[in-house]
Coordinates of N, CA and C and ligand atoms in Angstrom, one line a residue:
X344 N 106.7 80.9 107.6 CA 105.7 81.8 108.3 C 106.0 81.8 109.8
X345 N 105.9 83.0 110.4 CA 106.2 83.1 111.9 C 105.0 82.8 112.7
X346 N 105.2 82.9 114.0 CA 104.1 82.6 115.0 C 102.9 83.5 114.8
X347 N 103.1 84.8 114.5 CA 101.9 85.7 114.3 C 101.2 85.3 113.0
X348 N 101.9 85.2 111.9 CA 101.3 85.0 110.6 C 100.4 83.8 110.5
X349 N 100.9 82.7 111.0 CA 100.2 81.4 110.8 C 98.8 81.4 111.5
X350 N 98.8 81.9 112.7 CA 97.5 81.9 113.4 C 96.5 82.9 112.9
X351 N 97.1 84.1 112.5 CA 96.2 85.1 111.9 C 95.7 84.7 110.6
X352 N 96.5 84.0 109.8 CA 96.1 83.6 108.5 C 94.9 82.6 108.6
X353 N 95.0 81.7 109.6 CA 94.0 80.7 109.8 C 92.6 81.4 110.1
X354 N 92.7 82.6 110.7 CA 91.4 83.2 111.2 C 90.8 84.1 110.0
X355 N 91.5 84.2 108.9 CA 90.9 85.0 107.8 C 89.9 84.1 107.1
X356 N 88.7 84.6 106.8 CA 87.7 83.8 106.0 C 87.8 84.3 104.6
X357 N 88.0 83.3 103.7 CA 88.0 83.6 102.2 C 86.6 83.3 101.7
X358 N 85.9 84.3 101.1 CA 84.6 84.1 100.6 C 84.7 84.1 99.1
X359 N 84.3 82.9 98.5 CA 84.4 82.8 97.0 C 83.4 83.7 96.3
X360 N 83.7 84.2 95.1 CA 82.8 84.9 94.3 C 82.1 86.1 94.9
X361 N 82.8 86.8 95.7 CA 82.3 88.0 96.3 C 83.3 89.1 96.3
X362 N 83.0 90.3 95.8 CA 81.6 90.8 95.5 C 81.2 90.5 94.1
X363 N 82.0 89.7 93.3 CA 81.6 89.3 92.0 C 82.3 88.0 91.7
X364 N 81.7 87.3 90.7 CA 82.3 86.0 90.3 C 83.8 86.0 90.1
X365 N 84.5 85.1 90.6 CA 85.9 85.0 90.3 C 86.8 85.6 91.4
X366 N 86.2 86.4 92.3 CA 87.0 87.1 93.3 C 86.9 86.2 94.6
X367 N 88.1 85.9 95.2 CA 88.2 85.2 96.5 C 88.4 86.3 97.5
X368 N 87.4 86.8 98.2 CA 87.4 87.9 99.0 C 88.0 87.5 100.4
X369 N 89.0 88.2 100.9 CA 89.6 88.0 102.2 C 88.8 88.8 103.2
X370 N 88.1 88.1 104.0 CA 87.2 88.7 105.0 C 87.9 88.8 106.3
X371 N 88.2 90.0 106.8 CA 88.9 90.1 108.1 C 88.0 90.2 109.3
X372 N 86.7 90.2 109.1 CA 85.8 90.3 110.3 C 86.0 89.0 111.2
X373 N 86.4 87.9 110.6 CA 86.6 86.7 111.4 C 87.9 86.8 112.3
X374 N 88.8 87.6 111.8 CA 90.0 87.9 112.7 C 89.6 88.8 113.9
X375 N 88.8 89.8 113.6 CA 88.4 90.8 114.6 C 87.5 90.1 115.6
X376 N 86.7 89.2 115.2 CA 85.8 88.5 116.1 C 86.5 87.5 117.0
X377 N 87.7 87.1 116.6 CA 88.4 86.1 117.4 C 89.4 86.9 118.3
X378 N 89.2 86.9 119.6 CA 89.9 87.8 120.4 C 91.4 87.4 120.4
X379 N 91.7 86.1 120.3 CA 93.2 85.7 120.3 C 93.8 86.2 119.0
X380 N 93.1 86.0 117.9 CA 93.7 86.4 116.6 C 93.8 87.9 116.5
X381 N 92.8 88.6 117.0 CA 92.9 90.1 116.9 C 94.1 90.6 117.8
X382 N 94.2 90.1 118.9 CA 95.4 90.5 119.8 C 96.7 90.2 119.1
X383 N 96.8 89.0 118.5 CA 98.1 88.6 117.8 C 98.3 89.6 116.6
X384 N 97.2 89.9 116.0 CA 97.4 90.8 114.8 C 98.0 92.2 115.3
X385 N 97.4 92.8 116.3 CA 97.9 94.1 116.8 C 99.3 93.9 117.3
X386 N 99.5 92.8 118.0 CA 100.9 92.5 118.6 C 101.9 92.4 117.5
X387 N 101.6 91.8 116.4 CA 102.5 91.7 115.3 C 103.0 93.1 114.8
X388 N 102.1 94.0 114.7 CA 102.5 95.4 114.3 C 103.2 96.1 115.4
X389 N 102.8 95.9 116.6 CA 103.4 96.6 117.7 C 104.9 96.1 117.8
X390 N 105.1 94.8 117.7 CA 106.4 94.1 117.8 C 107.3 94.7 116.7
X391 N 106.7 94.9 115.5 CA 107.5 95.4 114.3 C 108.0 96.8 114.6
X392 N 107.3 97.7 115.3 CA 107.7 99.1 115.4 C 108.1 99.5 116.8
X393 N 108.0 98.5 117.7 CA 108.3 98.8 119.1 C 109.8 99.3 119.2
X394 N 110.0 100.4 119.9 CA 111.4 100.9 120.1 C 111.8 101.8 118.9
X395 N 111.0 101.9 117.8 CA 111.4 102.8 116.7 C 110.8 104.2 117.0
X396 N 111.4 105.2 116.4 CA 110.9 106.5 116.6 C 109.7 106.7 115.5
X397 N 108.5 106.6 116.0 CA 107.3 106.7 115.1 C 106.5 107.9 115.7
X398 N 106.3 108.9 114.9 CA 105.5 110.1 115.3 C 104.0 109.8 115.1
X399 N 103.7 109.2 114.0 CA 102.3 109.0 113.7 C 102.0 107.7 112.9
X400 N 100.8 107.2 113.1 CA 100.3 106.1 112.3 C 99.2 106.7 111.4
X401 N 99.4 106.5 110.1 CA 98.4 107.0 109.1 C 97.6 105.8 108.7
X402 N 96.2 105.8 108.9 CA 95.4 104.7 108.7 C 94.4 104.9 107.5
X403 N 94.2 103.9 106.7 CA 93.4 104.1 105.5 C 92.0 103.7 105.7
X404 N 91.0 104.5 105.3 CA 89.6 104.3 105.4 C 89.2 103.1 104.6
X405 N 88.5 102.1 105.1 CA 87.9 102.1 106.4 C 88.5 101.1 107.3
X406 N 89.0 100.0 106.7 CA 89.4 98.9 107.6 C 90.8 99.1 108.2
X407 N 91.6 100.0 107.5 CA 92.9 100.4 108.1 C 92.7 101.1 109.4
X408 N 91.6 101.8 109.6 CA 91.3 102.5 110.9 C 91.4 101.5 112.1
X409 N 90.9 100.3 111.9 CA 90.8 99.4 113.0 C 92.2 99.0 113.5
X410 N 93.1 98.7 112.6 CA 94.4 98.3 113.0 C 95.2 99.6 113.4
X411 N 95.0 100.6 112.6 CA 95.8 101.8 112.9 C 95.6 102.5 114.2
X412 N 94.3 102.4 114.7 CA 94.0 103.1 116.0 C 94.6 102.3 117.1
X413 N 94.5 101.0 117.1 CA 95.1 100.2 118.2 C 96.7 100.3 118.1
X414 N 97.2 100.4 116.9 CA 98.7 100.5 116.8 C 99.2 101.8 117.3
X415 N 98.5 102.9 116.9 CA 98.9 104.2 117.4 C 98.9 104.3 118.9
X416 N 97.8 103.8 119.5 CA 97.7 103.8 120.9 C 98.8 103.1 121.6
X417 N 99.2 101.9 121.1 CA 100.3 101.1 121.7 C 101.6 101.7 121.5
X418 N 101.8 102.5 120.4 CA 103.1 103.1 120.1 C 103.2 104.5 120.7
X419 N 102.1 104.9 121.3 CA 102.1 106.3 121.9 C 102.4 107.3 120.8
X420 N 101.8 107.0 119.6 CA 101.9 107.9 118.4 C 100.6 108.5 118.1
X421 N 100.6 109.5 117.3 CA 99.3 110.1 116.9 C 98.7 109.3 115.8
X422 N 97.4 109.5 115.6 CA 96.6 108.7 114.6 C 96.1 109.7 113.5
X423 N 96.4 109.5 112.3 CA 96.0 110.3 111.2 C 95.1 109.5 110.2
X424 N 94.0 110.1 109.9 CA 93.0 109.3 109.0 C 93.2 109.8 107.6
X425 N 93.5 108.8 106.7 CA 93.4 109.0 105.3 C 92.1 108.5 104.8
X426 N 91.2 109.5 104.4 CA 89.8 109.2 104.1 C 89.4 109.2 102.7
X427 N 88.4 108.4 102.4 CA 87.8 108.5 101.1 C 87.3 110.0 100.9
X428 N 87.2 110.4 99.6 CA 86.9 111.7 99.3 C 85.6 112.2 99.9
X429 N 85.6 113.5 100.4 CA 84.4 114.1 100.9 C 84.0 113.9 102.3
X430 N 84.9 113.3 103.1 CA 84.6 113.0 104.5 C 85.4 113.9 105.5
X431 N 86.4 114.6 105.0 CA 87.2 115.4 105.9 C 86.8 116.9 105.8
X432 N 86.5 117.5 107.0 CA 85.9 118.9 107.0 C 86.8 120.0 106.7
X433 N 88.1 119.9 107.0 CA 89.1 121.0 106.9 C 89.8 121.0 105.6
X434 N 90.8 121.9 105.4 CA 91.5 121.9 104.1 C 92.2 120.6 103.9
X435 N 92.1 120.1 102.6 CA 92.7 118.8 102.3 C 93.6 118.8 101.1
X436 N 94.4 117.7 101.0 CA 95.1 117.4 99.8 C 94.3 116.1 99.2
X437 N 94.3 116.0 97.9 CA 93.6 114.9 97.3 C 94.5 114.1 96.3
X438 N 94.4 112.8 96.3 CA 95.1 112.0 95.3 C 94.1 111.0 94.7
X439 N 94.1 111.0 93.4 CA 93.2 110.0 92.7 C 93.9 108.7 92.4
X440 N 93.2 107.6 92.3 CA 93.9 106.4 92.0 C 92.9 105.5 91.2
X441 N 93.5 104.5 90.5 CA 92.7 103.7 89.5 C 92.0 102.6 90.3
X442 N 90.8 102.4 89.9 CA 90.1 101.1 90.3 C 89.9 100.3 89.1
X443 N 89.4 99.1 89.3 CA 89.2 98.2 88.1 C 88.3 99.0 87.0
X444 N 87.2 99.6 87.5 CA 86.4 100.4 86.7 C 86.4 101.8 87.2
X445 N 87.0 102.8 86.6 CA 87.0 104.2 87.0 C 88.1 104.5 88.0
X446 N 87.8 105.6 88.7 CA 88.9 106.1 89.7 C 88.2 106.4 91.0
X447 N 89.0 106.4 92.1 CA 88.6 106.8 93.4 C 89.6 107.8 93.9
X448 N 89.3 108.5 95.0 CA 90.2 109.5 95.6 C 90.3 109.3 97.1
X449 N 91.5 109.6 97.6 CA 91.7 109.7 99.0 C 92.2 111.1 99.4
X450 N 91.9 111.5 100.6 CA 92.1 112.8 101.1 C 92.8 112.8 102.5
X451 N 93.5 113.9 102.7 CA 94.2 114.0 104.0 C 94.2 115.5 104.4
X452 N 93.9 115.8 105.7 CA 94.0 117.2 106.1 C 95.4 117.7 105.9
X453 N 95.5 119.0 105.5 CA 96.8 119.6 105.2 C 97.7 119.7 106.4
X454 N 97.0 119.8 107.6 CA 97.8 120.0 108.8 C 98.0 118.6 109.6
X455 N 97.8 117.5 108.8 CA 97.8 116.2 109.5 C 99.2 115.8 110.1
X456 N 100.3 116.3 109.5 CA 101.6 116.0 109.9 C 102.5 117.3 110.0
X457 N 103.6 117.2 110.7 CA 104.6 118.2 110.6 C 105.6 117.7 109.7
X458 N 106.3 118.6 108.9 CA 107.3 118.1 108.0 C 108.4 117.3 108.8
X459 N 108.8 116.2 108.2 CA 109.8 115.3 108.9 C 109.2 114.3 109.8
X460 N 107.9 114.4 110.1 CA 107.3 113.4 111.0 C 107.6 112.0 110.4
X461 N 107.8 111.0 111.3 CA 108.1 109.6 110.9 C 106.8 108.9 111.0
X462 N 106.3 108.3 109.8 CA 105.0 107.8 109.7 C 105.0 106.3 109.3
X463 N 104.1 105.5 110.0 CA 103.8 104.2 109.4 C 102.4 104.3 108.8
X464 N 102.3 103.9 107.6 CA 101.0 103.9 106.8 C 100.4 102.5 106.9
X465 N 99.2 102.4 107.4 CA 98.6 101.1 107.7 C 97.2 100.9 107.0
X466 N 97.0 99.7 106.4 CA 95.7 99.3 105.9 C 95.5 97.8 106.2
X467 N 94.3 97.3 105.9 CA 94.1 95.8 106.1 C 94.8 95.0 105.0
X468 N 94.8 95.5 103.8 CA 95.1 94.6 102.7 C 95.7 95.4 101.5
X469 N 96.7 94.8 100.9 CA 97.3 95.3 99.6 C 96.9 94.4 98.5
X470 N 96.1 95.0 97.6 CA 95.7 94.2 96.4 C 96.5 94.8 95.2
X471 N 96.0 95.8 94.4 CA 96.8 96.4 93.4 C 97.8 97.4 93.9
X472 N 97.6 97.8 95.1 CA 98.5 98.8 95.7 C 98.1 100.2 95.5
X473 N 97.0 100.4 94.7 CA 96.6 101.7 94.3 C 96.2 102.6 95.5
X474 N 95.6 102.1 96.4 CA 95.1 102.8 97.6 C 96.3 103.3 98.4
X475 N 97.2 102.4 98.7 CA 98.4 102.7 99.5 C 99.3 103.7 98.8
X476 N 99.4 103.5 97.5 CA 100.3 104.4 96.7 C 99.7 105.8 96.8
X477 N 98.4 106.0 96.6 CA 97.8 107.3 96.7 C 98.0 107.9 98.1
X478 N 97.7 107.1 99.1 CA 97.9 107.5 100.5 C 99.3 108.0 100.7
X479 N 100.3 107.2 100.2 CA 101.7 107.5 100.5 C 102.1 108.8 99.8
X480 N 101.5 109.1 98.6 CA 101.7 110.4 97.9 C 101.2 111.5 98.7
X481 N 100.1 111.4 99.3 CA 99.5 112.5 100.2 C 100.5 112.8 101.3
X482 N 101.0 111.7 102.0 CA 101.8 111.9 103.1 C 103.1 112.6 102.7
X483 N 103.7 112.1 101.6 CA 104.9 112.7 101.1 C 104.8 114.2 100.7
X484 N 103.6 114.5 100.2 CA 103.3 115.9 99.8 C 103.4 116.8 101.0
X485 N 103.0 116.3 102.1 CA 103.0 117.2 103.3 C 104.5 117.3 103.9
X486 N 105.3 116.4 103.4 CA 106.7 116.5 103.8 C 107.0 115.5 105.0
X487 N 106.1 114.6 105.3 CA 106.4 113.6 106.3 C 107.2 112.4 105.7
X488 N 107.8 111.7 106.5 CA 108.6 110.6 106.1 C 107.9 109.2 106.3
X489 N 107.7 108.4 105.3 CA 107.1 107.1 105.5 C 108.2 106.1 105.9
X490 N 108.1 105.7 107.1 CA 109.0 104.6 107.6 C 108.7 103.3 106.9
X491 N 107.4 103.0 106.8 CA 107.0 101.7 106.2 C 105.5 101.8 105.9
X492 N 105.2 101.0 104.9 CA 103.8 100.8 104.5 C 103.4 99.4 105.0
X493 N 102.4 99.3 105.8 CA 102.1 98.0 106.5 C 100.7 97.6 106.3
X494 N 100.5 96.3 106.1 CA 99.2 95.7 106.0 C 99.1 94.3 106.6
X495 N 97.9 94.0 107.0 CA 97.7 92.6 107.5 C 97.9 91.6 106.3
X496 N 97.3 91.8 105.2 CA 97.3 90.8 104.1 C 97.9 91.4 102.8
X497 N 98.8 90.6 102.2 CA 99.3 91.0 100.8 C 98.7 90.0 99.8
X498 N 98.2 90.5 98.7 CA 97.8 89.6 97.6 C 98.8 89.7 96.5
X499 N 99.9 88.9 96.7 CA 101.1 89.2 95.8 C 100.8 89.0 94.3
X500 N 99.8 88.2 94.0 CA 99.5 87.9 92.6 C 99.0 89.2 91.9
X501 N 98.5 90.2 92.7 CA 98.0 91.4 92.1 C 99.1 92.5 92.0
X502 N 100.3 92.2 92.5 CA 101.5 93.0 92.3 C 101.6 94.3 93.0
X503 N 100.6 94.5 94.0 CA 100.6 95.8 94.7 C 101.9 96.1 95.5
X504 N 102.3 95.1 96.3 CA 103.4 95.3 97.2 C 104.7 95.5 96.4
X505 N 104.8 94.8 95.2 CA 106.0 95.0 94.3 C 106.0 96.5 93.8
X506 N 104.8 96.9 93.4 CA 104.7 98.3 92.8 C 105.1 99.3 93.9
X507 N 104.6 99.1 95.1 CA 105.0 100.0 96.2 C 106.5 100.1 96.5
X508 N 107.1 98.9 96.4 CA 108.6 98.8 96.6 C 109.3 99.5 95.5
X509 N 108.7 99.4 94.3 CA 109.3 100.1 93.1 C 109.3 101.6 93.3
X510 N 108.3 102.0 94.0 CA 108.2 103.5 94.3 C 109.0 103.9 95.5
X511 N 109.9 103.0 95.9 CA 110.8 103.3 97.0 C 110.2 103.2 98.4
X512 N 109.1 102.5 98.5 CA 108.5 102.3 99.9 C 108.9 101.0 100.4
X513 N 109.2 101.0 101.7 CA 109.4 99.7 102.4 C 108.1 99.1 102.8
X514 N 107.9 97.8 102.5 CA 106.6 97.2 102.8 C 106.7 96.1 103.8
X515 N 105.7 96.1 104.7 CA 105.6 95.0 105.7 C 104.2 94.4 105.6
X516 N 104.0 93.1 105.4 CA 102.7 92.5 105.6 C 102.8 91.3 106.5
X517 N 101.8 91.1 107.2 CA 101.8 90.0 108.2 C 101.6 88.7 107.5
X518 N 100.7 88.6 106.6 CA 100.5 87.3 105.9 C 100.1 87.5 104.4
X519 N 100.2 86.5 103.6 CA 99.8 86.6 102.2 C 99.1 85.3 101.8
Ligands
PRP1621 C1 90.0 97.7 100.1 C2 91.1 97.4 101.2 C3 92.2 98.4 100.8 C4 92.1 98.4 99.3 C5 93.1 97.5 98.7 O1 89.3 98.8 100.5 O2 90.6 97.6 102.5 O3 92.0 99.7 101.3 O4 90.8 97.9 98.9 O5 93.0 97.5 97.3 P1 94.1 98.1 96.3 O6 95.5 97.6 96.9 O7 93.8 97.5 95.0 O8 94.0 99.6 96.3 P2 88.0 99.4 99.8 O9 88.5 100.3 98.7 O10 87.2 98.2 99.3 O11 87.3 100.2 100.9 P3 86.6 99.9 102.3 O12 87.7 99.7 103.3 O13 85.9 101.2 102.6 O14 85.7 98.7 102.1
HPA1622 N1 89.5 91.6 100.8 C1 89.3 92.8 101.2 N2 89.5 93.9 100.4 C2 89.9 93.7 99.2 C3 90.1 92.4 98.7 C4 89.9 91.3 99.5 O1 90.1 90.1 99.1 N3 90.6 92.5 97.4 C5 90.6 93.9 97.1 N4 90.2 94.6 98.2

């Protein structure tokens, strides 16, 4: 583990049995509350993409917005919101994805990218990978190019990052 990962990992609070028995929930609020850890977190992403040609950062509702907005600002890139269904006011594209029980949907404004835009897709955490996969499909449908799918935390036992790689996506996570 590198300099960034180790100190950020220490700042993550794991809450047992939330939201239901058996789940060890990774709570990122403790990273955000810790000004040193929060700065290191954003620095890790900035360091990763600094000097690369990135047109836009696409951030996933809701915790991805926190990282995505700071990263877009630092990279001098635009910020695009991938939202849960029913939140975007203009014409949208929709992708459904599986949850443990039932399905959910993410949406993107049709004019969010120009074809060929180079995009980093950001969220706080990859679990099953369903959310990131649905978001990446939206971005590809508009014709933008996903440079990388990036998250603060990977839960590798849930297989999400592997699934994303199998779909041809490059994946970066700060810690697992
Ligand atoms: C969490 C997390 C990711 C997603 C990861 O969000 O912030 O977006 O789940 O899970 P997956 O890899 O299995 O798809 P959640 O859907 O709980 O929404 P929230 O950010 O609005 O709380
Ligand atoms: N933390 C935050 N979001 C999540 C988690 C978690 O541990 N698992 C699935 N989504």
